[in-house]
Structures are given as C-alpha cells and as structure tokens.
Amino acid sequence: MAADLGELLVPYMPTIKVPKTGDRVYKDECVFSFDSPESEGGLYVCMNTFLGFGREHVERHYRKTGQSVYMHLKRTIKEVRVATEIPLFALLNPYISGLQQESPSLKNDSSLANLELNCDFNCDDYEYEDEAKLVIFPDHFEIPLPNIEELPALVTIACDAVLSASSAFRKREPDSWEEEPQVSKHARSLRQQDNGVRIPPSGWKCAKCEMRENLWLNLTDGSVLCGKWFFDGSGGNGHALEHYRETNFPLAVRLGTITPDGADVYSFDEEEAVLDPHIAEHLAHFGIDMLQMQKRENGHVDNEVRPRVTEWEVIQESGLKLKAVYGSGYTGIRNLGNSCYLGTTMQVLFSIPEFQRAYVGNLQRIFDYSPLDPSQDFSTQIGISPRMFKALVSKGHPEFSSNRQQDAQEFFLHIINLVERNSAGAENPSDVFRFLVEERIQCCQSRKVRYTQRVDYLMQLPTPIEAATNREELIAYEAKRQEAEENLRTSPEPVRAKIPFTACVQAFTEPENVPDFWSSALQAKSAGIKTSRFASFPEYLVVQIKKFTFGVDWVPKKLDVSIDMPDFLDLSRLRATGLQAGEEELPDLTPPIVLPEDTRAPEIDESAVMQLAEMGFPLEACRKAVYYTGNMGAEMAFNWIIAHMEEPDFAEPLAVPSYSEPGPSSPSQGPSMDSQPPEDSVAILTSMGFSRAQTIRALKATNSNLERALDWIFTHPDSEEESEAVSDMADTEPNDNAFSNANMNSDSTLSPDLDPTGPRIKDGPGRKYSLFAFISHMGTSTMSGHYVCHIKKEGRWVIYNDHKVCLSERPPKDLGYIYFYHRLSCS
C-alpha cells in the first residue's frame, strides 16, 4: 500500500508545499463562501496555496490553477444541548439568502444551518469529531490521514504543518497593530460555581494582597485577584495566575473594562486575550448587569441604576419583546470584537439596490473572474463573512486593522474609497452618494467673491447646544452636577439636550471664518468668510450629526443630544446659486512665494558625516546624505546612501538648491498648480523609502511642507497604489467642515462638466428625501461603545444589532449618529 500511495502522489509532489512561517492557512473558512469544516461538504485546503474552498468552489480552483491535491477537513458535532428560548441567528453575511438565490446548490445546503448552530447556540456540553484526508482531483481519490508510514516524508510533513497551523486570522500581519482575539474554547462550556458571590460596583482589592489595580475577576468562582507585575514593579503580584494554577479555572475578566458591549477577557489556559460570547451571562452570575453599566470619563465604572432609561436601552430597544426576522436582507453580521462599526455600515450599504446589483447580482461573474488568491480580492470579499472581509479592507490602515472600536463615519468614507478604486471599468455603486459642493468665499474688505466646486459624500450637521429647547433644565442640571462633584455626592440624573433639527440646519448655513485668508483683490491677508451649498443633489444623502467633540482637557467626548430628525427632508433652499448679479469675482491670483530671510547654506551635522565617512563612503556623499535627510541622524543618512550609491553623481560635491527668481509673469501669481515640489524635498522623502510618485503627491498636497508631507504619507498608506485617475477621487480624512470634505485632495476648482474624466455626478431636480436608515452609537466616545442600525424595509423598521435582526417597535430616530435618506422620485 505504501508503494501504491507513493507512486500515486509522485506526479503531484512538485505542487505540494510545506507552510512556512508567515504563510496563511485558510483551514477555517472558504475564501468564496461560508463553508467551513462543520459544513456538510467540509472544507478543502489547497496543498499549494493553502487557500480553503467549500465543495462548490474547489472545482473552480482546480480548473483555474490545475492544482490537484487538497486536504479535506470535516468536523462533526457529536453531542449538543441547546438552551431553550434562545433563537439561532445566522451570523453570516447580510445576503446569504441572496447567495442561495444565485447559487442553486446552496438552496438546500444544510451546512448553513450547521454554521448557524455552531455560531450562536448556548450549550453546556458538546463534542467534536474531526476527520482529515487528502483528495486528488479530478478523480476525487481519497487518502485518509494520518498515514505517516504509507505517505512520502514530504507529504507527511506538509500535512502535519497544515493541521497544526494556526488559523489564517490568528497570525499578526506585518502592518497590523493588534492581533485579532479569538473566541475562547472555554466560553461555551464554562461551569460557574453557585457560591453566592456578588461583585460590588467599586472598592475592589485583591483577595490575597492589598492591590487595588490590575484586578481580575475569575469567571468560575468569582475571586478577585491581581494580575502580573510589569517590568517596573507595578501592576500586581500575579495572584490571578497562581489561582489558575491551583484550580484550573481558565477565564478571568479585567475589572474596570466592563462596558455594555463587552470586556477584556483573558484565558490562562490559552495564554492570550480571548472573546467570550456569553460574557453577559457569566457576569450576571455574579450580580453584574452589563446593560446598566456606563463608563465615566475618568475611567471608573458606574454600576448605579438610574431612574432615566439609558441611551443603551433606548437605542437597542431593551425591555421590548422584539420579533426576530430572517431571510434575504434580514441576516445579521457577527461581531468580531469591536467590529460593530463595520457591520452596521455594511448592513446599510447592502440595503441599497445599487450595491446589491453590483455585488450580489454579479456573484457568479465575480467568482469566475476572481484572482488566484480570492482572499485579496475586494469584489469577492465584500460578499464573505466579516472576518476575512475585515482583514482585507483594513489592510494597511493603522486604525481599522486594529481590534479597537472605530468611527462608523470614517469607515463609511474608507469603504467608499475602496469601492471607487475597485470599480474601474464596472458599475460604481458609490456613485449614488456623490455630489458637488459649491463653496463661496468672500473677502470682507473688498466684498469680492470666489466660487469653487468639489466632490463630497456626506453632509455634516452641527449640534448647537445653545439652541436646546430645554436650556434652563440643562443649566440647572449642570449646577447640581458641579455641586455634587465638589461635595463628593452622587451626581443628579443626567439631562439630555433637545435640539430642533431646524436649528442644526440653520447652524449649517451660517458663514464660517476662513483662517489665514489671502485676498487676491488686496494682495494681502484679510478677513474672509465661507458658505457651502449643494451644487448637485445625490440619489442617496448621508447626514452625519456632529456629536463628538473635545473637552477642555482634550479628552474626546460625545454630546448627549436628542434631535428630532424628520422622516422627510426638503433641501430646496440649500441649492447653490453660483455668481449672482452685482457680485464681483476675486482676481485669479495665488499668493506670492515668500522667500526665507536666511539664504545661507544650511548647517550639516558634521558628527553624522564623520560616522558615515568612517564606514568608507566618500565624504561628499556623506554630506549629501546628511543634508537630504534633514540632519535626522547617521542611520537615516546611511539608508539614503544605500539607495543612491549607484547614481553617477553620488560622490559629487553637494549643490544646495537656490530659490529661483520669479519668471516673466507677475510676481504675485506665484507657482502654477502643476509646478513640481523642490527636488531637495523630494530627495529627503525618497531617501526614507517612499516612492517618488508618492512623495510628489504628498508634497503637492501639503504645499511642500516636509513635516506635513511625512504625516500625509503615513495617513494615506494606499496612495502609492492609486493611479492618477483614482488619485483625484475621495480621501477619507475627517475634518470640521460642514461637508465631510472627503475629496480634499482633488482639484476643487475643476468643473466636472468640463473634464471628461472628472467625477460622475447623478444630479436631478429632486431635493426632497425620505429617511430609510440610520446608524446609532452608544457610549462616550467613537473609540468605545457599540453601534446598531435601523433600516426601513417593506414599510417597517428593522433593528440590526450584530447577529440579531428583529422588527423594531420604537426606532430611536432622535438618537442616531448617521442618517441615510433616499431622494423621492416625485420631488
């Protein structure tokens, strides 16, 4: 038999690889669908690329690549006790039913039910039975594993490496700041002692010492013990770990991190931070009700039950018996741990027909034309479960690649940016959000004006607290709160500001001052004011309520406001008018070049020069390296030398660029928009490893300011990959303008009508809109808390709270954060 197996595998040996360190092994989920080892058909892992495929998709991969050897993984749940009165929600993609309609083979696929069960049941006892075998295509010849003595050594090593490899999502990406926590293997089967322990809301200390910080609550017996000590001797005496070694009670939660949307959980057995899907139940066992917990701004947790219904309860419609709904468009998205900002945004986007048509409607075409690695294809992953999708869309982004909570508005703009980039030559569903903003700037002295246009994707409404209808009540509450704080008494019941929607629109229309305005009429700095209006109206209007601000101590905080957002919105009076009769335009001149007062040769760090010269590099080259890297040290200069040592003028004397005199045109005109940034500035940034194209874009975007250009590069990590056509599309930097200014890098003076490659605007006469969705945030900051969304479908409101999808009874339209309106066809 051994010889037969060896001979059978000989033709395929060159294609069988052993996973190396850093290789991602997709053995938990299909890169095309929701199939997993628990699915009826199991999962096939390619022994060459280590990509995972469900039964329906493995044939496509074989035909496309010719790769014949796959490891077939099958997991069977042998015994399950499901708790009563707990519905089984599909923790998958919002359009799994749409996938079933597109793919007939999925209509009766029981693997979907298996995966639903595996994701959301609450059981006390279970058992898995795993099966692995090699399968050779196209004949489907099967070789059961393990067959250590019968298989060639290379095949055995490869199989062992695949089976022992961590999940593809457990590996840290080079550009990821944090590792994605996984659900603990103890979470579902954790047994808690019925010992009557109740945890108070404050006054905690270690049961074995007097430590009052870095305390951990063991979720089995309720003991409160200190954590490990840190390198500086602080942090605890390690009593929580000692307790685990004595008892084998595996899970503990860090006190002080418990909020209504989760807590920091650590598994001593697994030796890592983990997720506990049943954390609310485990904490309730010790008398901790997560829904009644609010995190104060000073970092302490407040367990006090207040008479007023909290924001958490209102937005999630807690206490109401909501009816669960299922089917196409009614499927929830699993929270991966602080990923609710992603889930709510994608739920709303995929309730829009243009997004459904672009991705769900083109599903088979997307599958057929996907690249060899579908896990890196945007069109493929936008229809896959959130873990693989999040890994792709957050790649290279310092915030979205982390496991921290993020701002849903920033993520919306980020996704729009990605859709733009990946829609070349195809329908771009994000066109429905795009509109033109007309900005009017007036010089207060000369009274002359300038009109420009730019592209944007959302409207930001200010929240004028001074316009609150309950202002006297707010003033009284603030006085009582300060008095209670000074006398160390319990704070009074909070009062929420009630702001009319009309006041928000009025604040939006108010002129704003333009800092450092240079008047081309006066050819000097002057006072300027700016107003913004709609030059076009989008098919779908996104309105963000500016709830987040900074306190006097620069700590981010959220305004506790209620706004009577209308179901129907009329923006007729916000239509731009253009240059009016009697208005005079500002001259088309740019500020003059300001020459530096000191034109002497710059100082050069001679100590760094000598360090490099001692390594054997030419002295003049060393001087150039130190100069072009801005005297940032020998190490940075060394990198410049390595990158430029092959250049013909490498050892030539340093020639310091001089400022050129103005050309024959008027001195006040300054440089043209197409002028290149100074070459010495380009050299400094390219010496740091950035490409020339990326460097030039950064310098142009920051008026050749080196420090700002460096920041620009780090905040635009994907810019190098953009083509010139795409480089003028939306950027995702948030700002304080009335509109999002998402396209701040585009040429704002360019009229779309005059540029055939310009932005695609779907304008129409209609300026009236109907509310169809809104995203709400609970918590004190965009960096914490929880997001849910409400979407109006088939004439009824539906609440999407992670994987739970229910009919809404009281949609909290006054507490939303981002609102989505659809233009009425008859407006």
Tab-separated table of N, CA, C and O in Angstrom, residues 60-110:
chain	number	residue	atom	x	y	z
A	60	ARG	N	-13.782	24.875	-9.114
A	60	ARG	CA	-13.387	26.062	-9.872
A	60	ARG	C	-11.892	26.332	-9.698
A	60	ARG	O	-11.179	26.674	-10.641
A	61	HIS	N	-11.410	26.197	-8.469
A	61	HIS	CA	-9.990	26.427	-8.218
A	61	HIS	C	-9.132	25.393	-8.945
A	61	HIS	O	-8.077	25.733	-9.502
A	62	TYR	N	-9.581	24.137	-8.964
A	62	TYR	CA	-8.825	23.097	-9.675
A	62	TYR	C	-8.761	23.407	-11.173
A	62	TYR	O	-7.694	23.324	-11.801
A	63	ARG	N	-9.892	23.826	-11.753
A	63	ARG	CA	-9.908	24.121	-13.190
A	63	ARG	C	-9.050	25.338	-13.521
A	63	ARG	O	-8.405	25.397	-14.568
A	64	LYS	N	-9.042	26.308	-12.633
A	64	LYS	CA	-8.304	27.542	-12.906
A	64	LYS	C	-6.803	27.367	-12.719
A	64	LYS	O	-6.006	27.949	-13.464
A	65	THR	N	-6.382	26.585	-11.733
A	65	THR	CA	-4.960	26.502	-11.391
A	65	THR	C	-4.307	25.182	-11.784
A	65	THR	O	-3.088	25.114	-11.893
A	66	GLY	N	-5.118	24.124	-11.951
A	66	GLY	CA	-4.536	22.815	-12.207
A	66	GLY	C	-4.008	22.144	-10.953
A	66	GLY	O	-3.484	21.021	-11.014
A	67	GLN	N	-4.145	22.806	-9.803
A	67	GLN	CA	-3.705	22.208	-8.546
A	67	GLN	C	-4.632	21.044	-8.189
A	67	GLN	O	-5.853	21.212	-8.125
A	68	SER	N	-4.056	19.867	-7.935
A	68	SER	CA	-4.868	18.651	-7.794
A	68	SER	C	-4.994	18.140	-6.367
A	68	SER	O	-5.937	17.402	-6.065
A	69	VAL	N	-4.075	18.462	-5.493
A	69	VAL	CA	-4.052	17.850	-4.159
A	69	VAL	C	-4.614	18.828	-3.129
A	69	VAL	O	-4.115	19.959	-2.992
A	70	TYR	N	-5.632	18.378	-2.416
A	70	TYR	CA	-6.280	19.187	-1.387
A	70	TYR	C	-6.419	18.364	-0.120
A	70	TYR	O	-6.571	17.134	-0.174
A	71	MET	N	-6.369	19.031	1.021
A	71	MET	CA	-6.686	18.368	2.281
A	71	MET	C	-8.149	18.639	2.600
A	71	MET	O	-8.575	19.789	2.671
A	72	HIS	N	-8.919	17.577	2.766
A	72	HIS	CA	-10.342	17.709	3.066
A	72	HIS	C	-10.531	17.609	4.568
A	72	HIS	O	-10.191	16.589	5.191
A	73	LEU	N	-11.069	18.681	5.175
A	73	LEU	CA	-11.297	18.739	6.609
A	73	LEU	C	-12.785	18.664	6.892
A	73	LEU	O	-13.581	19.363	6.276
A	74	LYS	N	-13.171	17.809	7.806
A	74	LYS	CA	-14.584	17.631	8.157
A	74	LYS	C	-14.703	17.568	9.659
A	74	LYS	O	-13.957	16.841	10.332
A	75	ARG	N	-15.602	18.359	10.204
A	75	ARG	CA	-15.839	18.358	11.651
A	75	ARG	C	-17.313	18.094	11.893
A	75	ARG	O	-18.188	18.737	11.308
A	76	THR	N	-17.592	17.166	12.796
A	76	THR	CA	-18.963	16.786	13.118
A	76	THR	C	-19.222	17.044	14.591
A	76	THR	O	-18.402	16.695	15.447
A	77	ILE	N	-20.345	17.699	14.874
A	77	ILE	CA	-20.743	17.932	16.256
A	77	ILE	C	-21.475	16.691	16.736
A	77	ILE	O	-22.537	16.333	16.222
A	78	LYS	N	-20.915	16.026	17.726
A	78	LYS	CA	-21.452	14.744	18.161
A	78	LYS	C	-22.573	14.896	19.173
A	78	LYS	O	-23.531	14.150	19.156
A	79	GLU	N	-22.447	15.866	20.071
A	79	GLU	CA	-23.449	15.986	21.130
A	79	GLU	C	-23.624	17.447	21.486
A	79	GLU	O	-22.649	18.160	21.730
A	80	VAL	N	-24.881	17.907	21.511
A	80	VAL	CA	-25.157	19.316	21.783
A	80	VAL	C	-26.402	19.417	22.643
A	80	VAL	O	-27.393	18.745	22.377
A	81	ARG	N	-26.361	20.233	23.693
A	81	ARG	CA	-27.571	20.587	24.443
A	81	ARG	C	-27.805	22.063	24.251
A	81	ARG	O	-27.002	22.882	24.666
A	82	VAL	N	-28.898	22.399	23.576
A	82	VAL	CA	-29.192	23.797	23.259
A	82	VAL	C	-30.111	24.369	24.325
A	82	VAL	O	-31.123	23.765	24.676
A	83	ALA	N	-29.746	25.533	24.874
A	83	ALA	CA	-30.586	26.196	25.868
A	83	ALA	C	-31.904	26.617	25.233
A	83	ALA	O	-31.951	27.017	24.081
A	84	THR	N	-32.988	26.546	25.985
A	84	THR	CA	-34.303	26.890	25.456
A	84	THR	C	-34.458	28.397	25.330
A	84	THR	O	-33.776	29.172	25.995
A	85	GLU	N	-35.409	28.797	24.494
A	85	GLU	CA	-35.804	30.188	24.286
A	85	GLU	C	-34.658	31.064	23.790
A	85	GLU	O	-34.657	32.260	23.976
A	86	ILE	N	-33.657	30.447	23.124
A	86	ILE	CA	-32.584	31.241	22.519
A	86	ILE	C	-32.640	31.014	21.022
A	86	ILE	O	-32.339	29.926	20.544
A	87	PRO	N	-33.049	32.009	20.224
A	87	PRO	CA	-33.142	31.820	18.771
A	87	PRO	C	-31.764	31.633	18.170
A	87	PRO	O	-30.769	32.150	18.667
A	88	LEU	N	-31.714	30.880	17.086
A	88	LEU	CA	-30.463	30.650	16.369
A	88	LEU	C	-30.386	31.621	15.214
A	88	LEU	O	-31.088	31.490	14.228
A	89	PHE	N	-29.547	32.623	15.339
A	89	PHE	CA	-29.413	33.616	14.285
A	89	PHE	C	-28.257	33.243	13.367
A	89	PHE	O	-27.230	32.755	13.809
A	90	ALA	N	-28.434	33.523	12.105
A	90	ALA	CA	-27.351	33.275	11.146
A	90	ALA	C	-26.321	34.375	11.290
A	90	ALA	O	-26.599	35.519	11.012
A	91	LEU	N	-25.119	34.008	11.765
A	91	LEU	CA	-24.079	35.012	11.981
A	91	LEU	C	-23.220	35.121	10.740
A	91	LEU	O	-22.024	34.893	10.758
A	92	LEU	N	-23.871	35.420	9.644
A	92	LEU	CA	-23.159	35.376	8.372
A	92	LEU	C	-23.257	36.713	7.681
A	92	LEU	O	-23.372	37.745	8.297
A	93	ASN	N	-23.227	36.692	6.376
A	93	ASN	CA	-23.330	37.893	5.562
A	93	ASN	C	-24.781	38.303	5.403
A	93	ASN	O	-25.667	37.459	5.380
A	94	PRO	N	-25.078	39.618	5.323
A	94	PRO	CA	-26.468	40.045	5.211
A	94	PRO	C	-27.192	39.466	4.011
A	94	PRO	O	-28.407	39.451	3.979
A	95	TYR	N	-26.448	38.957	3.044
A	95	TYR	CA	-27.116	38.498	1.832
A	95	TYR	C	-26.807	37.045	1.519
A	95	TYR	O	-26.625	36.654	0.388
A	96	ILE	N	-26.800	36.234	2.596
A	96	ILE	CA	-26.614	34.806	2.363
A	96	ILE	C	-27.779	34.242	1.567
A	96	ILE	O	-27.604	33.360	0.725
A	97	SER	N	-28.974	34.787	1.837
A	97	SER	CA	-30.121	34.315	1.058
A	97	SER	C	-29.979	34.711	-0.399
A	97	SER	O	-30.395	33.994	-1.303
A	98	GLY	N	-29.383	35.895	-0.610
A	98	GLY	CA	-29.107	36.292	-1.979
A	98	GLY	C	-28.137	35.346	-2.643
A	98	GLY	O	-28.269	35.008	-3.818
A	99	LEU	N	-27.161	34.861	-1.865
A	99	LEU	CA	-26.210	33.887	-2.404
A	99	LEU	C	-26.939	32.598	-2.772
A	99	LEU	O	-26.646	31.956	-3.778
A	100	GLN	N	-27.904	32.209	-1.928
A	100	GLN	CA	-28.646	30.991	-2.220
A	100	GLN	C	-29.442	31.133	-3.516
A	100	GLN	O	-29.546	30.190	-4.296
A	101	GLN	N	-29.973	32.325	-3.739
A	101	GLN	CA	-30.734	32.521	-4.966
A	101	GLN	C	-29.832	32.458	-6.183
A	101	GLN	O	-30.209	31.950	-7.229
A	102	GLU	N	-28.587	32.985	-6.034
A	102	GLU	CA	-27.664	32.989	-7.168
A	102	GLU	C	-27.070	31.606	-7.404
A	102	GLU	O	-26.691	31.263	-8.510
A	103	SER	N	-26.940	30.851	-6.330
A	103	SER	CA	-26.288	29.551	-6.446
A	103	SER	C	-27.263	28.453	-6.039
A	103	SER	O	-27.501	28.232	-4.856
A	104	PRO	N	-27.879	27.765	-6.991
A	104	PRO	CA	-28.884	26.762	-6.666
A	104	PRO	C	-28.369	25.682	-5.725
A	104	PRO	O	-29.128	25.137	-4.937
A	105	SER	N	-27.077	25.383	-5.806
A	105	SER	CA	-26.555	24.303	-4.968
A	105	SER	C	-26.558	24.671	-3.495
A	105	SER	O	-26.394	23.815	-2.635
A	106	LEU	N	-26.751	25.977	-3.178
A	106	LEU	CA	-26.769	26.396	-1.786
A	106	LEU	C	-28.177	26.452	-1.205
A	106	LEU	O	-28.337	26.654	-0.024
A	107	LYS	N	-29.191	26.276	-2.054
A	107	LYS	CA	-30.561	26.464	-1.580
A	107	LYS	C	-30.920	25.514	-0.450
A	107	LYS	O	-31.574	25.882	0.512
A	108	ASN	N	-30.510	24.277	-0.564
A	108	ASN	CA	-30.853	23.298	0.455
A	108	ASN	C	-29.611	22.816	1.183
A	108	ASN	O	-29.563	21.695	1.685
A	109	ASP	N	-28.587	23.681	1.230
A	109	ASP	CA	-27.317	23.288	1.827
A	109	ASP	C	-27.450	23.314	3.345
A	109	ASP	O	-27.583	24.366	3.955
A	110	SER	N	-27.413	22.145	3.964
A	110	SER	CA	-27.549	22.091	5.410
A	110	SER	C	-26.331	22.629	6.116
A	110	SER	O	-26.346	22.844	7.323
